[in-house]
Amino acid sequence: MAVTYTKLWHILIDRDMKKKDLQAAAGLTNHVMLKLRNNQNITTETIGKICKALNCQADDIMEFVEE
């Protein structure tokens, strides 16, 4: 199973936010942003930061898909 953050990008579009806005709001590093763009695994701590910044749940920003 692979992870995808397509839902996250849709939330940003719906809220008229840029990736830089998310990065600043959640305190994410450039490295984490690169992992998100490449649908790579991130820590649960990072998922928590994103969810807190966006006031949402983990399943609102990510999903697992068959490879």
XYZ file of N, CA and C in Angstrom:
201
model
N 0.841 -1.180 0.000
C 0.000 0.000 0.000
C 0.888 1.246 0.000
N 0.449 2.224 -0.720
C 1.166 3.497 -0.792
C 0.263 4.599 -0.238
N 0.888 5.668 0.182
C 0.138 6.806 0.713
C 0.064 7.901 -0.349
N -1.058 8.596 -0.373
C -1.202 9.745 -1.258
C -1.788 10.909 -0.461
N -1.324 12.101 -0.777
C -1.783 13.308 -0.086
C -2.643 14.177 -0.999
N -3.278 13.567 -1.976
C -4.129 14.300 -2.913
C -5.219 15.076 -2.177
N -5.771 14.465 -1.141
C -6.815 15.141 -0.364
C -6.287 16.428 0.267
N -5.043 16.408 0.704
C -4.432 17.599 1.303
C -4.401 18.740 0.301
N -3.968 18.442 -0.920
C -3.870 19.494 -1.936
C -5.250 20.052 -2.282
N -6.276 19.195 -2.253
C -7.636 19.661 -2.514
C -8.118 20.594 -1.402
N -7.766 20.269 -0.161
C -8.128 21.148 0.960
C -7.482 22.513 0.782
N -6.204 22.522 0.411
C -5.518 23.803 0.223
C -6.192 24.624 -0.875
N -6.567 23.974 -1.967
C -7.254 24.673 -3.059
C -8.591 25.229 -2.572
N -9.363 24.395 -1.862
C -10.671 24.821 -1.361
C -10.560 26.006 -0.408
N -9.464 26.066 0.339
C -9.270 27.141 1.323
C -8.429 28.289 0.771
N -8.147 28.236 -0.503
C -7.340 29.268 -1.169
C -5.999 29.474 -0.456
N -5.380 28.357 -0.092
C -4.075 28.381 0.571
C -3.006 27.889 -0.389
N -1.815 28.407 -0.224
C -0.669 27.929 -0.983
C 0.123 26.968 -0.115
N 0.979 26.192 -0.748
C 1.811 25.249 -0.002
C 2.672 25.969 1.025
N 3.143 27.157 0.680
C 3.948 27.957 1.616
C 3.122 28.363 2.834
N 1.824 28.616 2.640
C 0.943 28.953 3.757
C 0.838 27.777 4.721
N 0.664 26.584 4.169
C 0.614 25.383 4.996
C 1.931 25.188 5.724
N 3.026 25.346 5.016
C 4.349 25.161 5.605
C 4.532 26.085 6.806
N 4.142 27.330 6.665
C 4.284 28.296 7.760
C 3.325 27.984 8.908
N 2.079 27.667 8.589
C 1.065 27.418 9.618
C 1.376 26.183 10.456
N 1.932 25.155 9.813
C 2.205 23.897 10.511
C 3.657 23.777 10.960
N 4.497 24.726 10.574
C 5.911 24.665 10.955
C 6.647 23.520 10.289
N 6.395 23.317 9.006
C 6.996 22.205 8.274
C 8.289 22.638 7.593
N 9.224 21.716 7.503
C 10.493 21.991 6.828
C 10.332 21.794 5.322
N 11.288 22.295 4.572
C 11.287 22.072 3.121
C 11.352 20.586 2.808
N 12.089 19.831 3.624
C 12.223 18.387 3.419
C 10.866 17.693 3.551
N 10.091 18.075 4.548
C 8.765 17.483 4.728
C 7.857 17.851 3.557
N 7.933 19.083 3.111
C 7.117 19.497 1.964
C 7.471 18.682 0.723
N 8.737 18.394 0.537
C 9.171 17.562 -0.581
C 8.595 16.154 -0.457
N 8.615 15.603 0.761
C 8.039 14.273 0.981
C 6.547 14.270 0.663
N 5.851 15.316 1.062
C 4.419 15.411 0.768
C 4.182 15.461 -0.736
N 4.944 16.291 -1.432
C 4.780 16.412 -2.891
C 5.051 15.087 -3.599
N 5.958 14.278 -3.032
C 6.329 13.004 -3.651
C 5.562 11.816 -3.080
N 4.539 12.092 -2.274
C 3.718 11.037 -1.660
C 4.562 10.020 -0.902
N 5.521 10.520 -0.144
C 6.358 9.661 0.686
C 5.830 9.674 2.118
N 6.255 8.691 2.895
C 5.813 8.592 4.280
C 6.352 9.750 5.110
N 5.500 10.250 6.010
C 5.901 11.258 6.978
C 5.515 10.753 8.357
N 6.027 11.387 9.396
C 5.763 10.918 10.754
C 4.343 11.275 11.194
N 3.864 10.549 12.188
C 2.552 10.866 12.746
C 2.580 12.231 13.425
N 3.720 12.623 13.943
C 3.858 13.957 14.536
C 3.602 15.032 13.478
N 4.150 14.833 12.300
C 3.948 15.787 11.207
C 2.497 15.794 10.752
N 1.889 14.633 10.668
C 0.470 14.554 10.309
C -0.354 15.333 11.327
N -0.002 15.190 12.595
C -0.688 15.931 13.653
C -0.548 17.432 13.496
N 0.636 17.896 13.139
C 0.865 19.335 12.933
C 0.000 19.865 11.792
N -0.061 19.100 10.714
C -0.863 19.515 9.561
C -2.344 19.557 9.938
N -2.802 18.514 10.621
C -4.209 18.450 11.020
C -4.569 19.584 11.972
N -3.674 19.905 12.877
C -3.926 21.010 13.808
C -4.008 22.330 13.052
N -3.091 22.544 12.122
C -3.072 23.790 11.351
C -4.319 23.937 10.483
N -4.826 22.820 9.968
C -5.985 22.856 9.072
C -7.300 22.537 9.779
N -7.214 22.204 11.078
C -8.391 21.829 11.861
C -9.163 20.695 11.174
N -8.449 19.589 10.956
C -9.050 18.442 10.280
C -8.491 17.149 10.878
N -8.913 16.032 10.345
C -8.452 14.719 10.774
C -7.514 14.131 9.724
N -6.746 13.132 10.119
C -5.757 12.524 9.222
C -6.392 11.995 7.936
N -7.564 11.386 8.048
C -8.182 10.835 6.833
C -8.730 11.919 5.907
N -8.722 13.172 6.372
C -9.104 14.287 5.506
C -7.966 14.711 4.583
N -6.721 14.356 4.939
C -5.566 14.840 4.174
C -4.782 13.746 3.467
N -5.052 12.498 3.807
C -4.272 11.413 3.214
C -5.124 10.168 3.066
N -4.662 9.274 2.204
C -5.311 7.972 2.071
C -4.299 6.961 1.553
N -4.596 5.715 1.820
C -3.748 4.632 1.341
C -4.362 4.066 0.069
N -3.503 3.804 -0.909
C -3.954 3.274 -2.196
C -3.107 2.062 -2.562
N -3.675 1.215 -3.387
C -2.929 0.057 -3.874
C -1.818 0.529 -4.799
N -0.675 -0.113 -4.707
C 0.458 0.255 -5.568
C 0.325 -0.379 -6.929
